[in-house]
mmCIF file of C-alpha atoms in Angstrom:
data_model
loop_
_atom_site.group_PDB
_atom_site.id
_atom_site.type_symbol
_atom_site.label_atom_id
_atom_site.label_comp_id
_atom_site.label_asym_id
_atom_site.label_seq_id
_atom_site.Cartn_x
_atom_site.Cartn_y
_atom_site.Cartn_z
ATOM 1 C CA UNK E 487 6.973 31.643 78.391
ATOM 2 C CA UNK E 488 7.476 31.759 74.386
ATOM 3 C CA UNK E 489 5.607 28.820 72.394
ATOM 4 C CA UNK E 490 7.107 28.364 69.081
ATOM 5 C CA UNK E 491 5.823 26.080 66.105
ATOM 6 C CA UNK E 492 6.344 24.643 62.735
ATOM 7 C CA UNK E 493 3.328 23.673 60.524
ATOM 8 C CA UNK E 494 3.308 22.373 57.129
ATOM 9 C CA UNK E 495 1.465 20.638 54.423
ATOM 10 C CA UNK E 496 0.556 16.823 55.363
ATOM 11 C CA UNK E 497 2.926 14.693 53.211
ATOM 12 C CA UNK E 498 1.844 10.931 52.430
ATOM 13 C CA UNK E 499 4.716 9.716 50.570
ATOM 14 C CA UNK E 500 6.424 13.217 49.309
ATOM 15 C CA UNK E 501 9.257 14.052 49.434
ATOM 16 C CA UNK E 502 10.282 17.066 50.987
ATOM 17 C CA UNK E 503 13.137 19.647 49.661
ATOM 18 C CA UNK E 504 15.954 19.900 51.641
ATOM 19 C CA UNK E 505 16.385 23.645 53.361
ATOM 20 C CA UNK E 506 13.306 24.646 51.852
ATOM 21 C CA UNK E 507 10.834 22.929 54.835
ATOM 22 C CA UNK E 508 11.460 22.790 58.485
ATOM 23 C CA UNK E 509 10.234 19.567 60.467
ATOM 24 C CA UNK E 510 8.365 18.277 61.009
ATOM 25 C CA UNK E 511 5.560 18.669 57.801
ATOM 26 C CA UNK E 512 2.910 17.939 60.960
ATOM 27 C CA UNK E 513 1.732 21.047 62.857
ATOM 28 C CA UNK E 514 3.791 20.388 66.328
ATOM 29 C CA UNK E 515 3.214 23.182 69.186
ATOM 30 C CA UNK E 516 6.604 23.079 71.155
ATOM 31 C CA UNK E 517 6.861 24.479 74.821
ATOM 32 C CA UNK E 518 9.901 25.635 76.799
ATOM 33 C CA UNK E 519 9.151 24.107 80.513
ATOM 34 C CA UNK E 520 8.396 27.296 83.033
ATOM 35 C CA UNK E 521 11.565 25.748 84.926
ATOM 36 C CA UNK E 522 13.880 25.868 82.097
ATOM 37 C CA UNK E 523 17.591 26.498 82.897
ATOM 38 C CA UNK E 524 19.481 29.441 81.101
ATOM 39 C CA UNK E 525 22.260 27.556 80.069
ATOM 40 C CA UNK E 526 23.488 23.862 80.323
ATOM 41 C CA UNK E 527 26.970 22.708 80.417
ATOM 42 C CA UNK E 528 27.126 19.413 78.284
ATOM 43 C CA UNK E 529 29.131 16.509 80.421
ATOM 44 C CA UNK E 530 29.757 13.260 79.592
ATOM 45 C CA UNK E 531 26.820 10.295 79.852
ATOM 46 C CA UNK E 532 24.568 13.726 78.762
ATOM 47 C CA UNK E 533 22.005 12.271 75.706
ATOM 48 C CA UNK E 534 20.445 14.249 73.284
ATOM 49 C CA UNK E 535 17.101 13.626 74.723
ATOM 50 C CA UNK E 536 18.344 14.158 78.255
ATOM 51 C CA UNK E 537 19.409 17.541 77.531
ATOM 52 C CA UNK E 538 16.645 18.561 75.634
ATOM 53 C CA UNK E 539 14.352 17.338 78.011
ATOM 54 C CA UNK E 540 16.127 19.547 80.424
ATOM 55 C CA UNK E 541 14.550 22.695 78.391
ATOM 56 C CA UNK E 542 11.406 21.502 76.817
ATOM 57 C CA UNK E 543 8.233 19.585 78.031
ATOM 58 C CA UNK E 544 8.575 17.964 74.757
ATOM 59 C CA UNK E 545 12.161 16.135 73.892
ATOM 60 C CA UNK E 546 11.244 15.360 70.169
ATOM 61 C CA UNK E 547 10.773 19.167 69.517
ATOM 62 C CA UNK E 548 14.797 19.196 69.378
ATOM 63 C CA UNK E 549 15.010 19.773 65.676
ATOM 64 C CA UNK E 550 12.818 23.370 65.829
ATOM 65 C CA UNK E 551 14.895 25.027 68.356
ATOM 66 C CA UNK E 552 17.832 24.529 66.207
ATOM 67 C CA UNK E 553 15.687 25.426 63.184
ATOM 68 C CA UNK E 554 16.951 21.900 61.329
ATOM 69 C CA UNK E 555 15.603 21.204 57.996
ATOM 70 C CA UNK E 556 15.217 17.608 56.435
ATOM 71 C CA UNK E 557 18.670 17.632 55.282
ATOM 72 C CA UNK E 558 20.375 18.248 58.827
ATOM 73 C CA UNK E 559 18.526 16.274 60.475
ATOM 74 C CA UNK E 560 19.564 13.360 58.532
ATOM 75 C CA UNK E 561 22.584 13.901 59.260
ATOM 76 C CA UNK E 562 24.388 13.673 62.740
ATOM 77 C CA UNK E 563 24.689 16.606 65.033
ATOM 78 C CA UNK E 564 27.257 16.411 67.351
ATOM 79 C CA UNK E 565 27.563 18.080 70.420
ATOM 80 C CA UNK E 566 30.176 17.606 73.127
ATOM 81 C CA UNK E 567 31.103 17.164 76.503
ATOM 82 C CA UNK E 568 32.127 21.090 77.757
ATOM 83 C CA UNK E 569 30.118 23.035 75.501
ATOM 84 C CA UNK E 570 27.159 25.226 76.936
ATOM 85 C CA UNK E 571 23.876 25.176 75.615
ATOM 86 C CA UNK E 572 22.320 28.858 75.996
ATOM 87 C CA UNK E 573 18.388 28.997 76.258
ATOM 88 C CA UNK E 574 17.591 32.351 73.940
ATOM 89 C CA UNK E 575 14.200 32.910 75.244
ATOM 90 C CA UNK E 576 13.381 35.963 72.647
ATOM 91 C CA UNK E 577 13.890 33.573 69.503
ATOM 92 C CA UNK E 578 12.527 30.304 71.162
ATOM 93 C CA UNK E 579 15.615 28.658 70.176
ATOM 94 C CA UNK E 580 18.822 27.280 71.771
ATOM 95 C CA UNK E 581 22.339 27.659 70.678
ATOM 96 C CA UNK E 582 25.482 27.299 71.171
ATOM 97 C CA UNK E 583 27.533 30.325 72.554
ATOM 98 C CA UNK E 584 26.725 32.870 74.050
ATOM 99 C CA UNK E 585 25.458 36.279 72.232
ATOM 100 C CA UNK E 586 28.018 38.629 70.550
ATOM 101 C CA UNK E 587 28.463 42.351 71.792
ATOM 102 C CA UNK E 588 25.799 44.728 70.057
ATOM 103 C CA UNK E 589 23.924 41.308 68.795
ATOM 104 C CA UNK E 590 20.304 41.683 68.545
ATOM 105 C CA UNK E 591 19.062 38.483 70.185
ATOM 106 C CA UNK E 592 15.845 39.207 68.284
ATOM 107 C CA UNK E 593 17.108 39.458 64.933
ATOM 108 C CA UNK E 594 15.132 37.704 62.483
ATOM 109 C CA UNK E 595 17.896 36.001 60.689
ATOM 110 C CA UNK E 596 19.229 34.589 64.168
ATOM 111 C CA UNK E 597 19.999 31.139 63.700
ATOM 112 C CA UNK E 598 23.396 28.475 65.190
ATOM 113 C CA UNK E 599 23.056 24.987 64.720
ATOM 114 C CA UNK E 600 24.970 22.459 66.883
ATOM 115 C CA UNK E 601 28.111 21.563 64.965
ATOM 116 C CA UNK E 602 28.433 19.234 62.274
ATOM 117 C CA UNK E 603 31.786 16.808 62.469
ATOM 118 C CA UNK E 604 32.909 14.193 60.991
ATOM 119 C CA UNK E 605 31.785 10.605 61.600
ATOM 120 C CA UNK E 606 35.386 9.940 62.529
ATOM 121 C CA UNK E 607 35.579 12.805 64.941
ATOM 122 C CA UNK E 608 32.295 12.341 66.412
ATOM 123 C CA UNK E 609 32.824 9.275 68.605
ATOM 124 C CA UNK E 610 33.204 11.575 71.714
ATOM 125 C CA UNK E 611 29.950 13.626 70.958
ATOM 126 C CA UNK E 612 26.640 13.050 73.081
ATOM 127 C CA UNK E 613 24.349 9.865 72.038
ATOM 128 C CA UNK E 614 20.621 10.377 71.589
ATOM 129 C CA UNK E 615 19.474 8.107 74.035
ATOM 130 C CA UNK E 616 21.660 5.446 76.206
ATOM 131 C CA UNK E 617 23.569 4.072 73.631
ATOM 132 C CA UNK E 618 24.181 0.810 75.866
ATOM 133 C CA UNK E 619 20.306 -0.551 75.885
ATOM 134 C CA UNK E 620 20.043 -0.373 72.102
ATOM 135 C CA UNK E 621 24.266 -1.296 70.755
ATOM 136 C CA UNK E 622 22.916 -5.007 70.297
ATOM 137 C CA UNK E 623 20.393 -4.698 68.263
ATOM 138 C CA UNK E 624 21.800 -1.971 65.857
ATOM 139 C CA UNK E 625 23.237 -4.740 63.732
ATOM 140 C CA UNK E 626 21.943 -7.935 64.485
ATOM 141 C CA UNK E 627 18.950 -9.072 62.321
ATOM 142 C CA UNK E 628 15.775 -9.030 64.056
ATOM 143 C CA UNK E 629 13.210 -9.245 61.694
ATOM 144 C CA UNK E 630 13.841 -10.826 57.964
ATOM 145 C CA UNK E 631 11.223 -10.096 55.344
ATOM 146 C CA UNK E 632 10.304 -12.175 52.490
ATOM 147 C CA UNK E 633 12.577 -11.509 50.239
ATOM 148 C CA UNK E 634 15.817 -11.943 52.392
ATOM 149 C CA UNK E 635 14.427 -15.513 52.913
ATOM 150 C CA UNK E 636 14.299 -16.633 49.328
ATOM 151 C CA UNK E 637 17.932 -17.632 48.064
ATOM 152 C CA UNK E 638 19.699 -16.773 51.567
ATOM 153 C CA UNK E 639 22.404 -19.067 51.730
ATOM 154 C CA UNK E 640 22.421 -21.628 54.525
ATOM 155 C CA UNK E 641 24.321 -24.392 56.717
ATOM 156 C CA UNK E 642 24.284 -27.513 55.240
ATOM 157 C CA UNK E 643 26.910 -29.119 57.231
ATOM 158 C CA UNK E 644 30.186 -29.122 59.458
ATOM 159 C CA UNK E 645 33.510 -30.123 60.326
ATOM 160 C CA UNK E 646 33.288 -34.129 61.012
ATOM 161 C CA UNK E 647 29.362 -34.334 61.131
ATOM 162 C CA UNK E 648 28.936 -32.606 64.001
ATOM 163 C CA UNK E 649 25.513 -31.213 64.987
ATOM 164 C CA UNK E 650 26.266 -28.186 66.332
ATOM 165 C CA UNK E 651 29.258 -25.888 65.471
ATOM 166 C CA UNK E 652 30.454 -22.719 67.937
ATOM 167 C CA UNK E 653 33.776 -20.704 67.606
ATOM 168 C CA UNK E 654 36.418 -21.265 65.516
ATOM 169 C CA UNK E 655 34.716 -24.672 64.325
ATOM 170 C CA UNK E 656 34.238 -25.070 60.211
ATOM 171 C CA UNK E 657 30.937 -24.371 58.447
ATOM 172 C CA UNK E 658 30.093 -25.728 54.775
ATOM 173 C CA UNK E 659 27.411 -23.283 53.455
ATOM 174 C CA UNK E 660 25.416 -23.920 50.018
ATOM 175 C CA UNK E 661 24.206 -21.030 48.263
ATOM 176 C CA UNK E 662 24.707 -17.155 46.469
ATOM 177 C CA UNK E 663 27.204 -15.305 48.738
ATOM 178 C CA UNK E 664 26.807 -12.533 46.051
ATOM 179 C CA UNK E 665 30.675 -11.430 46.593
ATOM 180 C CA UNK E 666 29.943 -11.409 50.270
ATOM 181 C CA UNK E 667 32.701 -12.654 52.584
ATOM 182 C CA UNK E 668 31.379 -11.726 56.291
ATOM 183 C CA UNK E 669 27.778 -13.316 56.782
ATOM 184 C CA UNK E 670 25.711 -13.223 60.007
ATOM 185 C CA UNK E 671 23.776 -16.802 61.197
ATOM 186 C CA UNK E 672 20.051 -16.430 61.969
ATOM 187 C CA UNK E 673 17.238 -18.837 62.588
ATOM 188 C CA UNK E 674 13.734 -17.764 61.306
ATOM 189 C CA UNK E 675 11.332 -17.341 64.171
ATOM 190 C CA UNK E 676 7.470 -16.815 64.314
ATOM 191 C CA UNK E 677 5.628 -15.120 61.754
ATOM 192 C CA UNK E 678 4.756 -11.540 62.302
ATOM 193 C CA UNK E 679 1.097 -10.568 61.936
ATOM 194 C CA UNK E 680 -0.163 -7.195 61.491
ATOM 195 C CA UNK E 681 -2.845 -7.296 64.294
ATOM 196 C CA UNK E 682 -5.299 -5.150 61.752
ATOM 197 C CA UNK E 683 -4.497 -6.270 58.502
ATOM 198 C CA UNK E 684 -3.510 -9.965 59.407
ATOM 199 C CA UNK E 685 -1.118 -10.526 56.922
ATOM 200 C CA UNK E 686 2.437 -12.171 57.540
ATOM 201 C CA UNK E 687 4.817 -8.149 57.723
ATOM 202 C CA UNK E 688 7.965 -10.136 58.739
ATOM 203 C CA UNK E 689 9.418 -13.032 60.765
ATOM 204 C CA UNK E 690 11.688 -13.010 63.985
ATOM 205 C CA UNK E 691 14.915 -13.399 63.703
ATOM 206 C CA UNK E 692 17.237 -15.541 66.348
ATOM 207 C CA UNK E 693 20.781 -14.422 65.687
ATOM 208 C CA UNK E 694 23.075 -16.626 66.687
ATOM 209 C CA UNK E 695 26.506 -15.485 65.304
ATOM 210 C CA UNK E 696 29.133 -14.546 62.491
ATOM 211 C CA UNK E 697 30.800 -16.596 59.962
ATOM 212 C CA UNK E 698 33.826 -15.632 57.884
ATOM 213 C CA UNK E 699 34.862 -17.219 54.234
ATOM 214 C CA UNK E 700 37.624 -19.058 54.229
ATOM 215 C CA UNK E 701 37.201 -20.604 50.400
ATOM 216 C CA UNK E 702 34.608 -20.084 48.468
ATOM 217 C CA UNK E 703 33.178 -23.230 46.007
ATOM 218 C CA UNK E 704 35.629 -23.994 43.737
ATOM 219 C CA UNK E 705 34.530 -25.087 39.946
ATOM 220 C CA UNK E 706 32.064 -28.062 40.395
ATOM 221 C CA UNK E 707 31.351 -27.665 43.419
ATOM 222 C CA UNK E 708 28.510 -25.897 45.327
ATOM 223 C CA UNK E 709 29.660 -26.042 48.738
ATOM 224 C CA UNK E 710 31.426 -23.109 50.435
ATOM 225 C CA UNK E 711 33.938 -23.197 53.841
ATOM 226 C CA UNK E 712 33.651 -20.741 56.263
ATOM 227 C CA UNK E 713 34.695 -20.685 60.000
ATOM 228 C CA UNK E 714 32.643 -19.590 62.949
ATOM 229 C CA UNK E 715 34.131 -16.261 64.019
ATOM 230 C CA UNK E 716 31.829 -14.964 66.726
ATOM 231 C CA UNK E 717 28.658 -17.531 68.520
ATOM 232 C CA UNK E 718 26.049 -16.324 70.256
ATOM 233 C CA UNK E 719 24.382 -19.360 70.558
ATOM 234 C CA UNK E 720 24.819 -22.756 68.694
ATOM 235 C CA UNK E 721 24.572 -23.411 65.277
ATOM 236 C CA UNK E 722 23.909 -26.220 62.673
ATOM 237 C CA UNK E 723 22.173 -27.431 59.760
ATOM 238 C CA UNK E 724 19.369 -25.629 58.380
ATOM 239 C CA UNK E 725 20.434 -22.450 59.614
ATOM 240 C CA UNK E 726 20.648 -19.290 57.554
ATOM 241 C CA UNK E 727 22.891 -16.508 56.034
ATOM 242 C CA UNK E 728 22.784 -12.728 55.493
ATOM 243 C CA UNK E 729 25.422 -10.392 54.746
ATOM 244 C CA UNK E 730 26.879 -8.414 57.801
ATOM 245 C CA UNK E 731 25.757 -4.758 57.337
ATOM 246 C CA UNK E 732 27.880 -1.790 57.214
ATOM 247 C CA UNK E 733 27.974 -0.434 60.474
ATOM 248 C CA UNK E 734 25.126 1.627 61.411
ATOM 249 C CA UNK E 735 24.767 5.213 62.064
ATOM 250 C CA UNK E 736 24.864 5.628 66.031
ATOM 251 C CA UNK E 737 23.629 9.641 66.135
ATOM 252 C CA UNK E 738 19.798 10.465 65.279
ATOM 253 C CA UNK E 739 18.408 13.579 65.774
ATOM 254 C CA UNK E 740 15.387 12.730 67.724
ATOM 255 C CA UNK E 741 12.329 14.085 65.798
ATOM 256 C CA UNK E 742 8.376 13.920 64.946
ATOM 257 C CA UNK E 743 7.415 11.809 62.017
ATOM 258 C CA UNK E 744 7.083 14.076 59.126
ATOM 259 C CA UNK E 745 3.840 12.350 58.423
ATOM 260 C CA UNK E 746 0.689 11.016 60.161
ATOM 261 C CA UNK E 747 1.560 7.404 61.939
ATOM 262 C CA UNK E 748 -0.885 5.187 63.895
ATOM 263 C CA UNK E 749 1.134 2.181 64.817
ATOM 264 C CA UNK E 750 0.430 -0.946 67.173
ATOM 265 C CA UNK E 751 2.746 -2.433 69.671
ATOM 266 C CA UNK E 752 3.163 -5.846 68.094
ATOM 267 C CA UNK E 753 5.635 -7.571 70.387
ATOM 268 C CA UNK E 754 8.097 -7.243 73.209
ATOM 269 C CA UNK E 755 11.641 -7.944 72.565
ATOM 270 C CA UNK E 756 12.663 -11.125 74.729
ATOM 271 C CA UNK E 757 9.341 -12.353 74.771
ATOM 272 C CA UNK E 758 7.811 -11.139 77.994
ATOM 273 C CA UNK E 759 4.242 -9.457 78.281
ATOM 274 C CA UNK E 760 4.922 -6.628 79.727
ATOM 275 C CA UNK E 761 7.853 -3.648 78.532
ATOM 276 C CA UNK E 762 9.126 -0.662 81.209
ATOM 277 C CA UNK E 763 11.471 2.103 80.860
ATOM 278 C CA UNK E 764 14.558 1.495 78.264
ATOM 279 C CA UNK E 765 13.359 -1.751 77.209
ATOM 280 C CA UNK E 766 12.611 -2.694 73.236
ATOM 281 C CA UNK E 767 9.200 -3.344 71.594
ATOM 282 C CA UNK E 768 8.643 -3.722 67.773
ATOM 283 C CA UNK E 769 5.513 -1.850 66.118
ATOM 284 C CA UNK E 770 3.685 -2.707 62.980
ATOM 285 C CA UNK E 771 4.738 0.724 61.281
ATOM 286 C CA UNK E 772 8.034 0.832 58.989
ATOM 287 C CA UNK E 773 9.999 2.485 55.627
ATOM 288 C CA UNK E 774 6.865 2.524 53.839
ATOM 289 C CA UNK E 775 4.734 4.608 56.600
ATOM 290 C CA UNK E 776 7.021 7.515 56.784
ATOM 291 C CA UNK E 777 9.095 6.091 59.962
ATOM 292 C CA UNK E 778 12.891 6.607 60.053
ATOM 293 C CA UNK E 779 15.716 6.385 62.461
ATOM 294 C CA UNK E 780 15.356 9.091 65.212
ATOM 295 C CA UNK E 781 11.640 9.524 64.798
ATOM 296 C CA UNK E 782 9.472 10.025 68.341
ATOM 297 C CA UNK E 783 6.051 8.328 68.854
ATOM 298 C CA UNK E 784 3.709 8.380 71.197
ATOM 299 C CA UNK E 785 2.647 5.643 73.675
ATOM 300 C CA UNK E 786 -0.639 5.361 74.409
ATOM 301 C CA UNK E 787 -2.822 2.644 76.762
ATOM 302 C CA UNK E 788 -5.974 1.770 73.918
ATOM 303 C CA UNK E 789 -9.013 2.858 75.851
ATOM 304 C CA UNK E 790 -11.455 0.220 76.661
ATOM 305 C CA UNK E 791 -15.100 -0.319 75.724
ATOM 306 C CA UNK E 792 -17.369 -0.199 79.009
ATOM 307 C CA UNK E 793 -21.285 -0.285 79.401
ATOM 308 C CA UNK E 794 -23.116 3.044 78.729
ATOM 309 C CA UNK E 795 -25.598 2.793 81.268
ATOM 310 C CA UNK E 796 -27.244 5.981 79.149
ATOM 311 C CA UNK E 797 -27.959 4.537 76.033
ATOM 312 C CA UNK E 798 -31.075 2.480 74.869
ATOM 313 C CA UNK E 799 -31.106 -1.206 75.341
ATOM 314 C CA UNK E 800 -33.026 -1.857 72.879
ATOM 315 C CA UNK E 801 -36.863 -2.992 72.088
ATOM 316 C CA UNK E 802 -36.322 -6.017 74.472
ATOM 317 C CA UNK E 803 -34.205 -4.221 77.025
ATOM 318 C CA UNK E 804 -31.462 -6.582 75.560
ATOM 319 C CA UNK E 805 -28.850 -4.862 74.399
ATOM 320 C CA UNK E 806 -25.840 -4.120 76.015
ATOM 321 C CA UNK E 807 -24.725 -0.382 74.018
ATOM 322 C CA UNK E 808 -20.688 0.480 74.967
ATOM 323 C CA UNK E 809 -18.899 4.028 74.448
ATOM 324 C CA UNK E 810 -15.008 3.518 74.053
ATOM 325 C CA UNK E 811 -13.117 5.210 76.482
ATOM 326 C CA UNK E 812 -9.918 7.399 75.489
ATOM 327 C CA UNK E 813 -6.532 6.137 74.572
ATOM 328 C CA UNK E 814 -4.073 7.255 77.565
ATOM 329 C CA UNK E 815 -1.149 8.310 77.370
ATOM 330 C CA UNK E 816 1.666 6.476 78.935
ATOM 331 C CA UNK E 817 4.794 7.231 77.493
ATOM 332 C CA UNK E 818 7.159 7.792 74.549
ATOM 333 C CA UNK E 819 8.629 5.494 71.992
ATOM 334 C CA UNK E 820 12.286 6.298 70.052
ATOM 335 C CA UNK E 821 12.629 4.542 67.113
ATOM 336 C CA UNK E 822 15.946 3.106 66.340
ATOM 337 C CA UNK E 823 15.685 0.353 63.932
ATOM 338 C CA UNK E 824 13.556 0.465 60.714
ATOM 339 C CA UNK E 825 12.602 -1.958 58.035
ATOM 340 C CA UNK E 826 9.789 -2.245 55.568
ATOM 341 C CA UNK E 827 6.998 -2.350 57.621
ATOM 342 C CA UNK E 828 8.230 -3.042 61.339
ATOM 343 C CA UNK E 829 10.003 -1.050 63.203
ATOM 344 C CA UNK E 830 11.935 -1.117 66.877
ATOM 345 C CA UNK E 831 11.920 1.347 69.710
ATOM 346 C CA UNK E 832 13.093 2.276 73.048
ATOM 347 C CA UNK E 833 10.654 2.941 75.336
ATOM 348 C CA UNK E 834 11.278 6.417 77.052
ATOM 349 C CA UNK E 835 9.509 8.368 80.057
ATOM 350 C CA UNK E 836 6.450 5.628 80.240
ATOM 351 C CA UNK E 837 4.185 5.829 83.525
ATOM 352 C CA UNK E 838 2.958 2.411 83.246
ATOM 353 C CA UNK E 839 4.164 -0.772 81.570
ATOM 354 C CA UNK E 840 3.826 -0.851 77.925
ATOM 355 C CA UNK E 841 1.871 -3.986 76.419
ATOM 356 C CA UNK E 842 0.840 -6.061 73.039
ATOM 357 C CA UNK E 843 -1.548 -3.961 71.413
ATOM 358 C CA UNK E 844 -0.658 -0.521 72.887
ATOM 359 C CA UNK E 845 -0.583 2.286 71.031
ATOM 360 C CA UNK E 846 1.946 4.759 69.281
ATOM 361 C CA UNK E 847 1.135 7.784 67.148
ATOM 362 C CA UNK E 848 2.873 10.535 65.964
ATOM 363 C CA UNK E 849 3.181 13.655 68.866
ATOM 364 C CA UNK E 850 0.400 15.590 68.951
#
């Protein structure tokens, strides 16, 4: 079976030239699976990761058998329901379509990308990963940093005096809408500790719904009126404001980091202990350690410290010397949601149940 790679230079922080550098900048050995179909008819509920997992022992390794560079794999690649993916086992690659009369499949220059459409035209094309587990969170805050705190505009009362306000009900907001007319609600939630460093990365978010401006504060006044247009969950006084984001990009190509990431499981989303297949866990890696949307990590269980019944005990016999076992691992981790320095992923093939404190690196 053919074993293809990409290695580069380790980039902290560089940027790397479009077309010029193939990904990811981290040596990666791919491998086709000995059991690897010849060809693959795409049908609808197919993902991205399904289907490449169909042809390689490692999913993330879907950007070198289409030979993407940075550029295209920023970009979505969509690929449809009744197109066949061909298996070209003299180039290591896949393609689309099948090999041209008097085509040399061992040509040097042999290279077909899946097709690039429009974001309009691409609603049909393959997701992926399920789009379903992760289509609430894609917009929805979950974790608001510092700076979104200070200034955010916020409830300061509604319609009547109530205390709570759901759809349709009036909200008066005080504060700099910036030219913004559609605002999400969120209520700050606990602090977010990096379990190394211990300082604050973020806070949880609890979103609770939409407003929409009806008329902003008129001369004199500080107050806006907006109306509730979508609730989650009741809101009130106190509660605060952030603009609703354009709507997020739905197609990643799933990938390596380009750069060396050691991350810790910092929570599970919904509060539990414990995180299985397709469920959501945030990590203390973000932005400003190399992560982006699409990028694959790792999962590992962190190996625990036992008694080495070798090792001297010391003068007294009092010691108690430990060797730390090795991290195992458990499973994979597709991120899908990145800020500064926190990111969220969808756990993917895990063994065992992922916990706080767990483990996710960049693919070895």
């Amino acid at each position: 079976m053919k074993n293809f790679s990409t290695v580069g230079a380790r980039l902290f922080g560089a940027i790397l030239i479009s077309g010029a550098v193939a990904l990811p900048a981290l040596a990666l050995t791919c491998e086709f699976k000995a059991n690897a179909p010849e060809q693959h008819t795409v049908v609808r509920g197919d993902t991205l990761w399904d289907i490449s997992g169909k042809f390689l022992d490692k999913p993330w390794c879907w950007p070198q058998v289409w030979g993407m560079n940075r550029e295209e794999i920023a970009n979505p690649h969509w690929i449809y329901p009744g197109q066949i993916i061909y298996l070209d086992r003299a180039t290591g690659r896949l393609r689309l379509g099948k090999p041209q009369d008097g085509e040399s499949s061992g040509a040097s220059d042999f290279r077909l990308a899946p097709q690039l459409r429009t974001e309009g035209l691409g609603r049909d094309a393959v997701p992926s990963i399920p789009s379903g587990a992760i289509e609430p969170f894609l917009s929805q805050p979950l974790i608001i940093e510092e700076e979104e705190l200070q200034g955010a505009p916020r409830i300061i009362g509604a319609h009547e005096g109530r205390v709570f306000i759901g759809k349709g009900d009036k909200a008066y907001v005080k504060g700099d809408l910036r030219g913004g007319t559609a605002f999400q609600v969120f209520r700050p939630g606990k602090p977010l500790k990096d379990p190394l460093s211990k300082q604050v990365v973020g806070q949880e978010a609890f979103y609770l719904g939409t407003l929409k401006l009806v008329r902003a504060a008129e001369a004199g006044s500080e107050v806006h009126t907006f109306t509730v247009s979508s609730a989650k969950e009741e809101m009130g006084k106190g509660d605060l404001l952030m603009q609703t984001p354009p709507a997020p990009m739905r197609n990643y190509v799933p990938h390596a980091p380009a750069v060396a990431v050691d991350a810790m499981v910092l929570a599970v989303y919904g509060g539990v202990t414990h995180a299985g297949q397709n469920q959501i866990v945030s990590i203390n890696r973000g932005k400003l350690d190399g992560l982006e949307l699409g990028s694959v990590l790792q999962l590992y269980h962190r190996g625990q410290s036992v008694d080495d019944p070798d090792a001297s005990r010391g003068w007294l016999n009092l010691k108690r010397p430990q060797v730390r076992l090795p991290d195992e691992a458990v499973g994979s981790l597709f991120i899908f949601r990145v800020f500064k320095r926190i990111s969220y992923g969808l756990i993917m093939q895990v063994t065992e149940p992922i916990v706080v404190g767990d483990v996710a690196k960049t693919p070895e």
